[in-house]
GROMACS .gro file of C-alpha atoms in nm:
model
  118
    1UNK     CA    1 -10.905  -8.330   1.228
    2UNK     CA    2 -10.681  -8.342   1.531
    3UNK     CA    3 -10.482  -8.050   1.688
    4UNK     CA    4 -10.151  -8.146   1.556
    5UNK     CA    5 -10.285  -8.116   1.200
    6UNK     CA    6 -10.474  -7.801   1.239
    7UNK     CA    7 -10.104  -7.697   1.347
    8UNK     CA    8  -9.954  -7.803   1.049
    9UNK     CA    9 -10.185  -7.647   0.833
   10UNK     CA   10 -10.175  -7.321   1.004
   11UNK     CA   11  -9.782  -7.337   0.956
   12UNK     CA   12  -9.785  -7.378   0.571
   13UNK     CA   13 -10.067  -7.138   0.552
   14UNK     CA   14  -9.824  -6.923   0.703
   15UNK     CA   15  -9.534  -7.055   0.511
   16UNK     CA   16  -9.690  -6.935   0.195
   17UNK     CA   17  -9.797  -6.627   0.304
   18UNK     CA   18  -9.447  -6.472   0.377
   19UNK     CA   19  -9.287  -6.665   0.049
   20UNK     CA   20  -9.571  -6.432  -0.180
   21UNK     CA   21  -9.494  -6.124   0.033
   22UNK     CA   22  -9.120  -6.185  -0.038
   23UNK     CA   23  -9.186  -6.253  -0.398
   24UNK     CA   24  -9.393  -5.913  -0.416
   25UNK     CA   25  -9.111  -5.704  -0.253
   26UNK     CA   26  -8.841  -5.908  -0.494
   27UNK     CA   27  -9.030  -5.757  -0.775
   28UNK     CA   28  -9.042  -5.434  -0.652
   29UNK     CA   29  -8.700  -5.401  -0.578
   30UNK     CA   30  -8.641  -5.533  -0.962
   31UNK     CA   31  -8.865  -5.239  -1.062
   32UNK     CA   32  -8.699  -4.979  -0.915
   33UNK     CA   33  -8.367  -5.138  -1.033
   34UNK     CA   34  -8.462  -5.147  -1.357
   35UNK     CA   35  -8.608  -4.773  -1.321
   36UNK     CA   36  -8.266  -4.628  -1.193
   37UNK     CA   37  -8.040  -4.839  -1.467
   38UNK     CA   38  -8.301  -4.670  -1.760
   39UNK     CA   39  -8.243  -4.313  -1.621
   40UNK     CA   40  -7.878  -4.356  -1.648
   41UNK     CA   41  -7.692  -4.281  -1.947
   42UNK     CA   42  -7.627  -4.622  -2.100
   43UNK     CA   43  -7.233  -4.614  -2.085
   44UNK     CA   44  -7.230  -4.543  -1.663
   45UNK     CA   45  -7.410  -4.915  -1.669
   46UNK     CA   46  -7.099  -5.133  -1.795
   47UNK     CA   47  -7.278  -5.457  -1.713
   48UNK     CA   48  -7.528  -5.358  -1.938
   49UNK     CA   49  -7.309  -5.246  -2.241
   50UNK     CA   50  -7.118  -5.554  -2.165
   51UNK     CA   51  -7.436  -5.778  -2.251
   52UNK     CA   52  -7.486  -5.563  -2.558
   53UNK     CA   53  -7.206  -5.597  -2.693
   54UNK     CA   54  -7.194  -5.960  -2.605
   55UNK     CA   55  -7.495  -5.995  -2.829
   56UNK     CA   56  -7.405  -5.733  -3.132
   57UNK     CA   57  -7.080  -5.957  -3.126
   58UNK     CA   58  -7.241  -6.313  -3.140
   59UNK     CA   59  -7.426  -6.174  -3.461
   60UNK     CA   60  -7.114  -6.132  -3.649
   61UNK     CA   61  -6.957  -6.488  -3.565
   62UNK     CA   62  -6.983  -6.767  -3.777
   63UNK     CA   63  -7.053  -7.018  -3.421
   64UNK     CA   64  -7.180  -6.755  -3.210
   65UNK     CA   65  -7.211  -7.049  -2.928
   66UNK     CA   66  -6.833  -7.024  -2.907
   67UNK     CA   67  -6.835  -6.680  -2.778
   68UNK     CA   68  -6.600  -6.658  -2.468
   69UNK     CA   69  -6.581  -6.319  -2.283
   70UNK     CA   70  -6.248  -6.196  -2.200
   71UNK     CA   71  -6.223  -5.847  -2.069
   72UNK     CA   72  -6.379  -5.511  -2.145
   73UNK     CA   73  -6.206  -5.157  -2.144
   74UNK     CA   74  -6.314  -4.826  -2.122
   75UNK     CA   75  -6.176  -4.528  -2.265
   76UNK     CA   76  -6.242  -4.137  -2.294
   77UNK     CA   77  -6.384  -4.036  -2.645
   78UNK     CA   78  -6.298  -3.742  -2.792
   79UNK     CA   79  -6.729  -3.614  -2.803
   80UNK     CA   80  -6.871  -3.557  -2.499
   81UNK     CA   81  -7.133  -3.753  -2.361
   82UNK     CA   82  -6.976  -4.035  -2.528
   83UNK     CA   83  -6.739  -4.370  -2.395
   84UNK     CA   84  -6.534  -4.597  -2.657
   85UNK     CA   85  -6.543  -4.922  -2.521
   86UNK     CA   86  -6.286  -5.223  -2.606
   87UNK     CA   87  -6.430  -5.568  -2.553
   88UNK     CA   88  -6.191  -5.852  -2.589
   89UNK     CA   89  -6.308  -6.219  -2.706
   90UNK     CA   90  -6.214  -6.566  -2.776
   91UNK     CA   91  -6.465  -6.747  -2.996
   92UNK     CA   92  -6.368  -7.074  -3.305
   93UNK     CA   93  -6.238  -6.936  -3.646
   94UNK     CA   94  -6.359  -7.139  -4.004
   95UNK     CA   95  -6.101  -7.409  -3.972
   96UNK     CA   96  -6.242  -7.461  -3.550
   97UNK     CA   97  -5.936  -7.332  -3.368
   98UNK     CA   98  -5.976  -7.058  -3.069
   99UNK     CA   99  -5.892  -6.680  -3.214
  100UNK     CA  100  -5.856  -6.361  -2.935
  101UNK     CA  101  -5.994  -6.108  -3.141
  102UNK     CA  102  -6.115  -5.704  -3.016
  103UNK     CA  103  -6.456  -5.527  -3.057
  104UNK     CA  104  -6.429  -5.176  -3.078
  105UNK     CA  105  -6.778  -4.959  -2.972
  106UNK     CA  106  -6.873  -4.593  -2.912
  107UNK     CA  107  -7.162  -4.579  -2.676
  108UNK     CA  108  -7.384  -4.254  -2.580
  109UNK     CA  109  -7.666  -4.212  -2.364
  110UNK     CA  110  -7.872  -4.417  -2.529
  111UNK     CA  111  -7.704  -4.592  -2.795
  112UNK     CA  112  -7.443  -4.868  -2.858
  113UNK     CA  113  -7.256  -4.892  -3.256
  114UNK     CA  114  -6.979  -5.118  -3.342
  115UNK     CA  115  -6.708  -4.927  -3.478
  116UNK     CA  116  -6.473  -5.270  -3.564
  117UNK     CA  117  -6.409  -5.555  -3.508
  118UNK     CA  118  -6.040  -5.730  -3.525
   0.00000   0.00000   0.00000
């Protein structure tokens, strides 16, 4: 084995080294992510209610696939510790035509319930 090789081999022995010390700090970082978005009440994490919603609405559709997310509002509830949040959609009706129809949720700390959908 010549010099140039051992050179090359010492480079992608290197080369993998830092890509598993990056992967371990990635999932570190994900941990404590995932840590601090569980202490939170769920309703401060709107990405999450978002995706929740997204799937508690897909349930209900008769082509879930056609789900299309158009905007979500929040508003003040009348309980405290508690958000109403107002998730507006596009998905295909029976006869395959495009409807823009509103989900209607109250979400606690730790909970998210449909209240309508229109």
């Amino acid at each position: 084995m010549g010099k140039g090789s051992f050179g090359c081999l010492m480079a992608i022995g290197v080369a993998i080294i830092v890509v598993l010390s990056m992967a371990v700090i990635g999932q570190e970082i994900s941990n404590r992510e995932a840590e601090e978005i569980a202490s939170k009440p769920l309703y401060e994490s709107t990405e999450y209610v978002q995706t929740l919603a997204e799937d508690m609405i897909k349930e209900r559709l008769k082509d879930p696939d056609s789900y299309q997310f158009v905007e979500m509002n929040e508003m003040l509830s009348s309980s405290e510790g508690e958000r109403i949040f107002v998730v507006t959609y596009r998905a295909k009706n029976s006869f395959g035509g495009y409807n823009i129809s509103q989900a209607t949720f109250t979400c606690d700390k730790d909970n998210l319930h449909i209240v309508s959908i229109e």
